[in-house]
PDB file of C-alpha atoms in Angstrom:
ATOM      1  CA  UNK A   1     -62.250 135.665  89.447  1.00 53.00           C
ATOM      2  CA  UNK A   2     -63.641 132.635  91.401  1.00 58.00           C
ATOM      3  CA  UNK A   3     -65.191 130.955  88.814  1.00 65.00           C
ATOM      4  CA  UNK A   4     -62.143 130.918  86.467  1.00 81.00           C
ATOM      5  CA  UNK A   5     -60.043 129.316  89.595  1.00 81.00           C
ATOM      6  CA  UNK A   6     -62.463 126.657  89.809  1.00 84.00           C
ATOM      7  CA  UNK A   7     -62.516 126.021  85.930  1.00 87.00           C
ATOM      8  CA  UNK A   8     -58.611 125.771  86.277  1.00 84.00           C
ATOM      9  CA  UNK A   9     -58.812 123.434  89.086  1.00 86.00           C
ATOM     10  CA  UNK A  10     -61.487 121.118  86.964  1.00 87.00           C
ATOM     11  CA  UNK A  11     -59.071 121.225  83.967  1.00 88.00           C
ATOM     12  CA  UNK A  12     -56.209 120.624  85.952  1.00 87.00           C
ATOM     13  CA  UNK A  13     -57.965 117.563  87.559  1.00 89.00           C
ATOM     14  CA  UNK A  14     -58.666 116.131  84.031  1.00 91.00           C
ATOM     15  CA  UNK A  15     -54.933 116.832  83.224  1.00 89.00           C
ATOM     16  CA  UNK A  16     -53.723 114.895  86.064  1.00 89.00           C
ATOM     17  CA  UNK A  17     -56.074 112.185  85.412  1.00 91.00           C
ATOM     18  CA  UNK A  18     -54.789 111.884  81.653  1.00 92.00           C
ATOM     19  CA  UNK A  19     -51.379 111.737  83.142  1.00 88.00           C
ATOM     20  CA  UNK A  20     -52.502 108.984  85.554  1.00 88.00           C
ATOM     21  CA  UNK A  21     -54.032 106.917  82.578  1.00 89.00           C
ATOM     22  CA  UNK A  22     -50.567 107.226  80.738  1.00 89.00           C
ATOM     23  CA  UNK A  23     -48.511 106.478  83.514  1.00 84.00           C
ATOM     24  CA  UNK A  24     -50.428 103.376  84.293  1.00 81.00           C
ATOM     25  CA  UNK A  25     -50.203 102.112  80.691  1.00 83.00           C
ATOM     26  CA  UNK A  26     -46.686 102.868  80.797  1.00 82.00           C
ATOM     27  CA  UNK A  27     -46.150 100.765  84.001  1.00 77.00           C
ATOM     28  CA  UNK A  28     -47.961  97.845  82.332  1.00 74.00           C
ATOM     29  CA  UNK A  29     -45.800  97.916  79.331  1.00 75.00           C
ATOM     30  CA  UNK A  30     -42.474  98.200  81.475  1.00 70.00           C
ATOM     31  CA  UNK A  31     -42.729  94.668  82.606  1.00 62.00           C
ATOM     32  CA  UNK A  32     -41.547  95.568  86.384  1.00 63.00           C
ATOM     33  CA  UNK A  33     -41.228  92.595  88.346  1.00 63.00           C
ATOM     34  CA  UNK A  34     -44.268  92.198  90.705  1.00 63.00           C
ATOM     35  CA  UNK A  35     -43.590  93.161  94.087  1.00 62.00           C
ATOM     36  CA  UNK A  36     -46.367  91.162  95.957  1.00 64.00           C
ATOM     37  CA  UNK A  37     -49.477  89.606  94.452  1.00 58.00           C
ATOM     38  CA  UNK A  38     -52.000  91.962  92.898  1.00 55.00           C
ATOM     39  CA  UNK A  39     -49.700  95.006  93.717  1.00 62.00           C
ATOM     40  CA  UNK A  40     -48.122  97.050  91.741  1.00 66.00           C
ATOM     41  CA  UNK A  41     -45.938  99.946  91.713  1.00 67.00           C
ATOM     42  CA  UNK A  42     -48.395 102.494  91.416  1.00 67.00           C
ATOM     43  CA  UNK A  43     -46.801 105.308  89.608  1.00 74.00           C
ATOM     44  CA  UNK A  44     -50.323 106.782  88.485  1.00 76.00           C
ATOM     45  CA  UNK A  45     -50.802 107.191  92.192  1.00 77.00           C
ATOM     46  CA  UNK A  46     -48.325 110.294  91.758  1.00 78.00           C
ATOM     47  CA  UNK A  47     -50.995 112.182  89.997  1.00 85.00           C
ATOM     48  CA  UNK A  48     -53.601 111.568  93.138  1.00 87.00           C
ATOM     49  CA  UNK A  49     -50.667 112.942  95.381  1.00 84.00           C
ATOM     50  CA  UNK A  50     -50.578 115.987  93.521  1.00 83.00           C
ATOM     51  CA  UNK A  51     -53.915 116.665  93.322  1.00 89.00           C
ATOM     52  CA  UNK A  52     -53.783 116.431  97.141  1.00 89.00           C
ATOM     53  CA  UNK A  53     -50.973 118.838  97.256  1.00 85.00           C
ATOM     54  CA  UNK A  54     -52.228 121.313  94.572  1.00 84.00           C
ATOM     55  CA  UNK A  55     -56.110 121.348  94.422  1.00 87.00           C
ATOM     56  CA  UNK A  56     -57.178 119.713  98.016  1.00 87.00           C
ATOM     57  CA  UNK A  57     -58.769 116.564  99.326  1.00 90.00           C
ATOM     58  CA  UNK A  58     -61.875 116.439  97.192  1.00 91.00           C
ATOM     59  CA  UNK A  59     -59.979 116.783  94.026  1.00 90.00           C
ATOM     60  CA  UNK A  60     -57.731 114.087  95.078  1.00 92.00           C
ATOM     61  CA  UNK A  61     -60.501 111.715  96.190  1.00 93.00           C
ATOM     62  CA  UNK A  62     -62.202 112.301  92.780  1.00 92.00           C
ATOM     63  CA  UNK A  63     -59.106 111.443  91.012  1.00 92.00           C
ATOM     64  CA  UNK A  64     -58.835 108.148  93.048  1.00 92.00           C
ATOM     65  CA  UNK A  65     -62.426 107.440  92.152  1.00 93.00           C
ATOM     66  CA  UNK A  66     -61.827 108.196  88.481  1.00 92.00           C
ATOM     67  CA  UNK A  67     -58.685 105.988  88.215  1.00 90.00           C
ATOM     68  CA  UNK A  68     -60.392 103.315  89.882  1.00 91.00           C
ATOM     69  CA  UNK A  69     -63.409 103.365  87.284  1.00 93.00           C
ATOM     70  CA  UNK A  70     -60.744 103.329  84.597  1.00 90.00           C
ATOM     71  CA  UNK A  71     -58.967 100.242  86.080  1.00 87.00           C
ATOM     72  CA  UNK A  72     -62.337  98.903  86.348  1.00 90.00           C
ATOM     73  CA  UNK A  73     -63.150  99.319  82.824  1.00 90.00           C
ATOM     74  CA  UNK A  74     -59.902  98.104  81.271  1.00 85.00           C
ATOM     75  CA  UNK A  75     -58.828  95.724  83.776  1.00 79.00           C
ATOM     76  CA  UNK A  76     -61.711  94.257  85.790  1.00 81.00           C
ATOM     77  CA  UNK A  77     -63.314  94.422  88.970  1.00 84.00           C
ATOM     78  CA  UNK A  78     -60.593  93.356  91.182  1.00 80.00           C
ATOM     79  CA  UNK A  79     -58.062  95.991  89.634  1.00 82.00           C
ATOM     80  CA  UNK A  80     -60.731  98.428  90.302  1.00 88.00           C
ATOM     81  CA  UNK A  81     -61.104  97.588  94.009  1.00 89.00           C
ATOM     82  CA  UNK A  82     -57.321  97.676  94.362  1.00 85.00           C
ATOM     83  CA  UNK A  83     -56.833 100.794  92.737  1.00 87.00           C
ATOM     84  CA  UNK A  84     -59.557 102.463  94.970  1.00 90.00           C
ATOM     85  CA  UNK A  85     -58.068 100.814  98.093  1.00 91.00           C
ATOM     86  CA  UNK A  86     -54.477 101.970  97.239  1.00 89.00           C
ATOM     87  CA  UNK A  87     -55.664 105.452  96.306  1.00 90.00           C
ATOM     88  CA  UNK A  88     -57.825 105.852  99.287  1.00 93.00           C
ATOM     89  CA  UNK A  89     -55.229 104.601 101.793  1.00 93.00           C
ATOM     90  CA  UNK A  90     -52.777 106.770 100.329  1.00 92.00           C
ATOM     91  CA  UNK A  91     -55.006 109.924 100.563  1.00 93.00           C
ATOM     92  CA  UNK A  92     -56.103 109.079 104.099  1.00 94.00           C
ATOM     93  CA  UNK A  93     -52.479 108.935 105.260  1.00 94.00           C
ATOM     94  CA  UNK A  94     -51.229 111.875 103.466  1.00 92.00           C
ATOM     95  CA  UNK A  95     -54.229 114.213 104.699  1.00 92.00           C
ATOM     96  CA  UNK A  96     -53.657 113.029 108.142  1.00 93.00           C
ATOM     97  CA  UNK A  97     -50.086 113.716 108.022  1.00 92.00           C
ATOM     98  CA  UNK A  98     -50.768 117.318 106.597  1.00 90.00           C
ATOM     99  CA  UNK A  99     -53.546 117.983 109.002  1.00 90.00           C
ATOM    100  CA  UNK A 100     -51.460 117.060 111.926  1.00 91.00           C
ATOM    101  CA  UNK A 101     -47.959 118.214 111.178  1.00 89.00           C
ATOM    102  CA  UNK A 102     -48.779 120.763 108.164  1.00 81.00           C
ATOM    103  CA  UNK A 103     -45.728 122.876 107.557  1.00 82.00           C
ATOM    104  CA  UNK A 104     -43.527 120.778 109.844  1.00 85.00           C
ATOM    105  CA  UNK A 105     -43.415 118.041 107.170  1.00 86.00           C
ATOM    106  CA  UNK A 106     -41.549 117.870 104.017  1.00 89.00           C
ATOM    107  CA  UNK A 107     -43.010 116.992 100.624  1.00 87.00           C
ATOM    108  CA  UNK A 108     -40.423 114.175 100.618  1.00 90.00           C
ATOM    109  CA  UNK A 109     -41.575 112.460 103.539  1.00 91.00           C
ATOM    110  CA  UNK A 110     -45.561 113.145 102.738  1.00 91.00           C
ATOM    111  CA  UNK A 111     -44.785 111.467  99.498  1.00 90.00           C
ATOM    112  CA  UNK A 112     -42.825 108.522 100.944  1.00 91.00           C
ATOM    113  CA  UNK A 113     -45.783 107.563 103.328  1.00 92.00           C
ATOM    114  CA  UNK A 114     -48.427 108.040 100.592  1.00 91.00           C
ATOM    115  CA  UNK A 115     -46.678 105.587  98.371  1.00 89.00           C
ATOM    116  CA  UNK A 116     -46.149 103.093 101.086  1.00 90.00           C
ATOM    117  CA  UNK A 117     -49.717 103.516 102.336  1.00 91.00           C
ATOM    118  CA  UNK A 118     -50.781 103.001  98.669  1.00 89.00           C
ATOM    119  CA  UNK A 119     -48.686  99.740  98.484  1.00 86.00           C
ATOM    120  CA  UNK A 120     -50.141  98.591 102.102  1.00 87.00           C
ATOM    121  CA  UNK A 121     -53.805  99.482 100.980  1.00 88.00           C
ATOM    122  CA  UNK A 122     -53.693  97.342  97.948  1.00 85.00           C
ATOM    123  CA  UNK A 123     -52.163  94.786 100.014  1.00 82.00           C
ATOM    124  CA  UNK A 124     -54.703  94.732 102.554  1.00 84.00           C
ATOM    125  CA  UNK A 125     -57.487  94.669  99.579  1.00 84.00           C
ATOM    126  CA  UNK A 126     -55.588  91.426  98.277  1.00 78.00           C
ATOM    127  CA  UNK A 127     -55.602  89.817 101.743  1.00 77.00           C
ATOM    128  CA  UNK A 128     -59.264  90.621 102.104  1.00 77.00           C
ATOM    129  CA  UNK A 129     -60.348  89.313  98.567  1.00 73.00           C
ATOM    130  CA  UNK A 130     -57.862  86.382  98.788  1.00 65.00           C
ATOM    131  CA  UNK A 131     -57.781  85.273 102.504  1.00 58.00           C
ATOM    132  CA  UNK A 132     -54.355  83.865 103.541  1.00 55.00           C
ATOM    133  CA  UNK A 133     -52.609  84.866 100.560  1.00 54.00           C
ATOM    134  CA  UNK A 134     -50.772  87.650 102.147  1.00 55.00           C
ATOM    135  CA  UNK A 135     -47.719  86.811 104.165  1.00 56.00           C
ATOM    136  CA  UNK A 136     -44.832  89.158 106.074  1.00 62.00           C
ATOM    137  CA  UNK A 137     -42.840  88.169 103.369  1.00 68.00           C
ATOM    138  CA  UNK A 138     -43.832  91.193 101.192  1.00 74.00           C
ATOM    139  CA  UNK A 139     -43.836  93.801 103.836  1.00 79.00           C
ATOM    140  CA  UNK A 140     -39.863  94.557 103.719  1.00 83.00           C
ATOM    141  CA  UNK A 141     -40.403  94.726  99.895  1.00 80.00           C
ATOM    142  CA  UNK A 142     -43.064  97.028  99.783  1.00 82.00           C
ATOM    143  CA  UNK A 143     -41.778  99.527 102.467  1.00 86.00           C
ATOM    144  CA  UNK A 144     -38.425  99.640 100.390  1.00 87.00           C
ATOM    145  CA  UNK A 145     -40.500 100.162  97.170  1.00 84.00           C
ATOM    146  CA  UNK A 146     -42.352 102.882  98.977  1.00 87.00           C
ATOM    147  CA  UNK A 147     -39.220 104.727  99.789  1.00 89.00           C
ATOM    148  CA  UNK A 148     -38.120 104.406  96.175  1.00 87.00           C
ATOM    149  CA  UNK A 149     -41.240 105.504  94.511  1.00 85.00           C
ATOM    150  CA  UNK A 150     -42.222 108.021  97.180  1.00 88.00           C
ATOM    151  CA  UNK A 151     -38.659 109.820  96.575  1.00 89.00           C
ATOM    152  CA  UNK A 152     -39.133 109.597  92.842  1.00 85.00           C
ATOM    153  CA  UNK A 153     -42.420 111.224  92.796  1.00 84.00           C
ATOM    154  CA  UNK A 154     -41.089 113.882  95.370  1.00 87.00           C
ATOM    155  CA  UNK A 155     -38.361 114.775  92.837  1.00 87.00           C
ATOM    156  CA  UNK A 156     -40.742 114.894  89.934  1.00 83.00           C
ATOM    157  CA  UNK A 157     -43.141 117.024  92.130  1.00 83.00           C
ATOM    158  CA  UNK A 158     -40.356 119.451  92.976  1.00 84.00           C
ATOM    159  CA  UNK A 159     -39.940 120.265  89.054  1.00 85.00           C
ATOM    160  CA  UNK A 160     -43.898 120.505  88.898  1.00 81.00           C
ATOM    161  CA  UNK A 161     -44.092 123.049  91.759  1.00 80.00           C
ATOM    162  CA  UNK A 162     -43.098 126.386  90.065  1.00 83.00           C
ATOM    163  CA  UNK A 163     -45.270 125.275  86.924  1.00 82.00           C
ATOM    164  CA  UNK A 164     -48.289 124.932  89.070  1.00 79.00           C
ATOM    165  CA  UNK A 165     -47.840 127.797  90.946  1.00 79.00           C
ATOM    166  CA  UNK A 166     -48.151 130.056  87.867  1.00 81.00           C
ATOM    167  CA  UNK A 167     -51.518 128.854  87.661  1.00 75.00           C
ATOM    168  CA  UNK A 168     -52.328 130.690  90.549  1.00 69.00           C
ATOM    169  CA  UNK A 169     -54.344 127.979  92.398  1.00 66.00           C
ATOM    170  CA  UNK A 170     -53.292 128.900  95.802  1.00 58.00           C
TER     171      UNK A 170
ATOM    172  CA  UNK B   1     -43.922 123.504 102.809  1.00 77.00           C
ATOM    173  CA  UNK B   2     -40.208 122.688 102.231  1.00 80.00           C
ATOM    174  CA  UNK B   3     -39.371 119.845  99.726  1.00 80.00           C
ATOM    175  CA  UNK B   4     -36.654 118.131 102.280  1.00 83.00           C
ATOM    176  CA  UNK B   5     -35.996 118.570 105.924  1.00 83.00           C
ATOM    177  CA  UNK B   6     -32.922 116.942 107.773  1.00 84.00           C
ATOM    178  CA  UNK B   7     -35.342 115.391 110.217  1.00 84.00           C
ATOM    179  CA  UNK B   8     -36.537 113.353 107.309  1.00 87.00           C
ATOM    180  CA  UNK B   9     -33.396 111.241 107.401  1.00 89.00           C
ATOM    181  CA  UNK B  10     -33.912 109.272 110.437  1.00 91.00           C
ATOM    182  CA  UNK B  11     -37.275 108.624 109.571  1.00 90.00           C
ATOM    183  CA  UNK B  12     -36.505 107.183 106.226  1.00 91.00           C
ATOM    184  CA  UNK B  13     -33.426 105.442 107.719  1.00 93.00           C
ATOM    185  CA  UNK B  14     -35.907 103.935 110.241  1.00 93.00           C
ATOM    186  CA  UNK B  15     -38.280 102.752 107.480  1.00 91.00           C
ATOM    187  CA  UNK B  16     -35.264 101.173 105.795  1.00 92.00           C
ATOM    188  CA  UNK B  17     -33.934  99.449 109.017  1.00 93.00           C
ATOM    189  CA  UNK B  18     -37.357  98.107 109.782  1.00 91.00           C
ATOM    190  CA  UNK B  19     -37.805  96.378 106.542  1.00 89.00           C
ATOM    191  CA  UNK B  20     -34.215  95.339 106.599  1.00 90.00           C
ATOM    192  CA  UNK B  21     -34.707  93.730 110.167  1.00 90.00           C
ATOM    193  CA  UNK B  22     -38.106  92.263 108.997  1.00 85.00           C
ATOM    194  CA  UNK B  23     -36.458  90.531 105.964  1.00 83.00           C
ATOM    195  CA  UNK B  24     -33.530  89.296 107.840  1.00 85.00           C
ATOM    196  CA  UNK B  25     -35.710  87.618 110.724  1.00 83.00           C
ATOM    197  CA  UNK B  26     -37.572  86.142 107.871  1.00 76.00           C
ATOM    198  CA  UNK B  27     -34.780  84.809 106.061  1.00 75.00           C
ATOM    199  CA  UNK B  28     -33.034  83.225 109.339  1.00 79.00           C
ATOM    200  CA  UNK B  29     -36.285  81.644 110.351  1.00 74.00           C
ATOM    201  CA  UNK B  30     -37.354  80.213 107.116  1.00 69.00           C
ATOM    202  CA  UNK B  31     -34.251  79.490 105.335  1.00 66.00           C
ATOM    203  CA  UNK B  32     -33.894  75.524 105.197  1.00 67.00           C
ATOM    204  CA  UNK B  33     -37.585  74.733 105.711  1.00 70.00           C
ATOM    205  CA  UNK B  34     -38.721  71.878 103.452  1.00 76.00           C
ATOM    206  CA  UNK B  35     -41.584  73.569 101.257  1.00 79.00           C
ATOM    207  CA  UNK B  36     -44.550  72.763  99.166  1.00 84.00           C
ATOM    208  CA  UNK B  37     -46.626  74.906  96.848  1.00 86.00           C
ATOM    209  CA  UNK B  38     -50.321  75.161  97.938  1.00 87.00           C
ATOM    210  CA  UNK B  39     -52.421  76.159  94.946  1.00 88.00           C
ATOM    211  CA  UNK B  40     -55.668  77.943  95.354  1.00 86.00           C
ATOM    212  CA  UNK B  41     -58.638  78.395  93.226  1.00 87.00           C
ATOM    213  CA  UNK B  42     -61.079  81.032  94.389  1.00 83.00           C
ATOM    214  CA  UNK B  43     -59.706  80.961  97.671  1.00 78.00           C
ATOM    215  CA  UNK B  44     -60.104  77.232  98.274  1.00 82.00           C
ATOM    216  CA  UNK B  45     -56.956  74.978  98.233  1.00 85.00           C
ATOM    217  CA  UNK B  46     -56.961  72.729  95.381  1.00 87.00           C
ATOM    218  CA  UNK B  47     -53.739  71.373  94.936  1.00 85.00           C
ATOM    219  CA  UNK B  48     -50.476  70.920  96.994  1.00 86.00           C
ATOM    220  CA  UNK B  49     -47.063  70.318  94.862  1.00 85.00           C
ATOM    221  CA  UNK B  50     -43.967  69.091  96.228  1.00 82.00           C
ATOM    222  CA  UNK B  51     -41.038  71.528  95.624  1.00 79.00           C
ATOM    223  CA  UNK B  52     -37.760  69.650  96.405  1.00 70.00           C
ATOM    224  CA  UNK B  53     -37.889  67.246  93.778  1.00 63.00           C
ATOM    225  CA  UNK B  54     -35.380  68.423  91.385  1.00 75.00           C
ATOM    226  CA  UNK B  55     -37.762  67.939  88.507  1.00 76.00           C
ATOM    227  CA  UNK B  56     -38.847  70.080  85.669  1.00 84.00           C
ATOM    228  CA  UNK B  57     -42.615  69.895  84.338  1.00 83.00           C
ATOM    229  CA  UNK B  58     -45.380  71.829  83.415  1.00 86.00           C
ATOM    230  CA  UNK B  59     -48.972  71.255  84.683  1.00 85.00           C
ATOM    231  CA  UNK B  60     -52.271  72.924  85.355  1.00 85.00           C
ATOM    232  CA  UNK B  61     -55.172  72.534  87.559  1.00 86.00           C
ATOM    233  CA  UNK B  62     -58.458  71.221  86.483  1.00 84.00           C
ATOM    234  CA  UNK B  63     -60.426  74.059  87.994  1.00 84.00           C
ATOM    235  CA  UNK B  64     -58.680  76.542  85.592  1.00 83.00           C
ATOM    236  CA  UNK B  65     -57.061  75.144  82.625  1.00 85.00           C
ATOM    237  CA  UNK B  66     -56.252  78.539  80.975  1.00 84.00           C
ATOM    238  CA  UNK B  67     -53.306  78.694  83.575  1.00 86.00           C
ATOM    239  CA  UNK B  68     -50.107  76.719  83.350  1.00 88.00           C
ATOM    240  CA  UNK B  69     -47.598  76.252  86.049  1.00 87.00           C
ATOM    241  CA  UNK B  70     -43.992  75.191  86.063  1.00 87.00           C
ATOM    242  CA  UNK B  71     -41.861  73.464  88.327  1.00 86.00           C
ATOM    243  CA  UNK B  72     -38.172  74.480  87.897  1.00 85.00           C
ATOM    244  CA  UNK B  73     -35.014  72.488  88.898  1.00 82.00           C
ATOM    245  CA  UNK B  74     -34.028  74.767  91.670  1.00 81.00           C
ATOM    246  CA  UNK B  75     -37.218  73.565  93.737  1.00 80.00           C
ATOM    247  CA  UNK B  76     -39.110  76.726  92.825  1.00 84.00           C
ATOM    248  CA  UNK B  77     -42.626  77.150  90.945  1.00 88.00           C
ATOM    249  CA  UNK B  78     -43.719  79.990  88.602  1.00 87.00           C
ATOM    250  CA  UNK B  79     -46.609  80.737  86.586  1.00 87.00           C
ATOM    251  CA  UNK B  80     -45.809  79.923  82.756  1.00 86.00           C
ATOM    252  CA  UNK B  81     -48.830  80.742  80.678  1.00 84.00           C
ATOM    253  CA  UNK B  82     -52.037  82.447  81.564  1.00 83.00           C
ATOM    254  CA  UNK B  83     -54.860  83.966  79.284  1.00 81.00           C
ATOM    255  CA  UNK B  84     -55.290  86.980  81.339  1.00 76.00           C
ATOM    256  CA  UNK B  85     -54.578  90.531  80.239  1.00 71.00           C
ATOM    257  CA  UNK B  86     -51.921  91.910  82.355  1.00 68.00           C
ATOM    258  CA  UNK B  87     -49.811  88.802  83.166  1.00 71.00           C
ATOM    259  CA  UNK B  88     -48.670  89.807  86.637  1.00 72.00           C
ATOM    260  CA  UNK B  89     -48.866  86.015  87.635  1.00 77.00           C
ATOM    261  CA  UNK B  90     -46.188  85.447  85.086  1.00 80.00           C
ATOM    262  CA  UNK B  91     -43.931  88.387  85.986  1.00 76.00           C
ATOM    263  CA  UNK B  92     -44.112  87.451  89.752  1.00 76.00           C
ATOM    264  CA  UNK B  93     -41.327  84.928  88.748  1.00 79.00           C
ATOM    265  CA  UNK B  94     -40.079  81.963  90.652  1.00 83.00           C
ATOM    266  CA  UNK B  95     -41.337  81.091  93.951  1.00 83.00           C
ATOM    267  CA  UNK B  96     -39.506  78.997  96.677  1.00 79.00           C
ATOM    268  CA  UNK B  97     -39.504  80.803  99.831  1.00 77.00           C
ATOM    269  CA  UNK B  98     -42.132  80.272 102.568  1.00 77.00           C
ATOM    270  CA  UNK B  99     -44.554  82.804 102.399  1.00 74.00           C
ATOM    271  CA  UNK B 100     -44.066  83.958  98.822  1.00 78.00           C
ATOM    272  CA  UNK B 101     -47.163  84.144  96.637  1.00 79.00           C
ATOM    273  CA  UNK B 102     -47.980  84.761  93.272  1.00 82.00           C
ATOM    274  CA  UNK B 103     -51.592  85.330  91.944  1.00 81.00           C
ATOM    275  CA  UNK B 104     -53.481  85.304  88.909  1.00 81.00           C
ATOM    276  CA  UNK B 105     -56.216  87.446  90.106  1.00 77.00           C
ATOM    277  CA  UNK B 106     -58.498  87.611  86.732  1.00 79.00           C
ATOM    278  CA  UNK B 107     -58.160  83.770  86.876  1.00 82.00           C
ATOM    279  CA  UNK B 108     -58.853  83.410  90.455  1.00 83.00           C
ATOM    280  CA  UNK B 109     -55.686  81.130  90.584  1.00 87.00           C
ATOM    281  CA  UNK B 110     -53.110  81.827  93.579  1.00 84.00           C
ATOM    282  CA  UNK B 111     -49.878  80.323  94.591  1.00 86.00           C
ATOM    283  CA  UNK B 112     -48.556  80.258  97.986  1.00 83.00           C
ATOM    284  CA  UNK B 113     -45.394  78.609  99.318  1.00 83.00           C
ATOM    285  CA  UNK B 114     -45.902  77.002 102.793  1.00 81.00           C
ATOM    286  CA  UNK B 115     -44.059  74.839 105.206  1.00 79.00           C
ATOM    287  CA  UNK B 116     -43.981  70.926 104.380  1.00 76.00           C
ATOM    288  CA  UNK B 117     -45.048  70.110 108.041  1.00 64.00           C
ATOM    289  CA  UNK B 118     -48.789  70.189 107.997  1.00 52.00           C
ATOM    290  CA  UNK B 119     -49.505  70.258 111.578  1.00 45.00           C
ATOM    291  CA  UNK B 120     -47.026  73.169 112.235  1.00 44.00           C
ATOM    292  CA  UNK B 121     -49.655  75.966 111.748  1.00 47.00           C
ATOM    293  CA  UNK B 122     -53.007  77.194 110.532  1.00 48.00           C
ATOM    294  CA  UNK B 123     -51.586  77.187 106.725  1.00 48.00           C
ATOM    295  CA  UNK B 124     -53.133  74.040 105.652  1.00 48.00           C
ATOM    296  CA  UNK B 125     -56.370  73.589 107.612  1.00 48.00           C
ATOM    297  CA  UNK B 126     -58.558  73.721 104.626  1.00 49.00           C
ATOM    298  CA  UNK B 127     -59.509  70.326 103.253  1.00 47.00           C
ATOM    299  CA  UNK B 128     -58.137  69.131  99.915  1.00 47.00           C
ATOM    300  CA  UNK B 129     -60.756  68.630  97.329  1.00 44.00           C
TER     301      UNK B 129
END
């Protein structure tokens, strides 16, 4: 039984990764206005979030790394670094929130903070790579964008929870 | 873990209020400042373009001829063409307020709107080549 659970987790990670790739392609083709230099909406980060909720930190980190490698291959080194920074920042913040507050948090608020920290992580990476580029002007936009995408992904998550529970991961 | 809690509302409202306050403060402090566009290549300032000229023109920088900029009549600047894949720079649209910036990361070109007064802050402490 223990082995089959592990197989389910690995398969599920693969599924999430596939969905992340589709989402990042979809986001690129949607022509959403750019919020800040190098920073994108990060729809694909949803999948990292789900991995953290359903599979745990290790799988979330794995997924963030896979996503970064995919960005590296398809869009170059800078995109890879940005993807990794956004993913890591978001995992870090969400994992900390879950560790400190646990059940007292709601999916909605964790998701919103994850989205915001994903944006901020990318913005931080941009400012390190291109010094002086980042100004305060982007901060309000990114905060609001984080709230919107975070809420949207939390709603998606709500529909996904029953299906994932049937897999018997927890 | 629950999906939503009542205590989420003040947190979300707080985040939105902070962004609104930041944005308002920003608009008030920089609204009518004369601005220029600083163009960077590989993090080095290569060109400073006046923005309030009421002119429309397209230009490139010699360090990266694959990228074309456009000045608009409303005193804004935008990326017009670029050979990069994702074209985030073009999708950044027109820039005209201090602090706004856009970048074509694959081509190492970035544009930042800064105040015209050179001695005002650290924005222009790089020597123009």
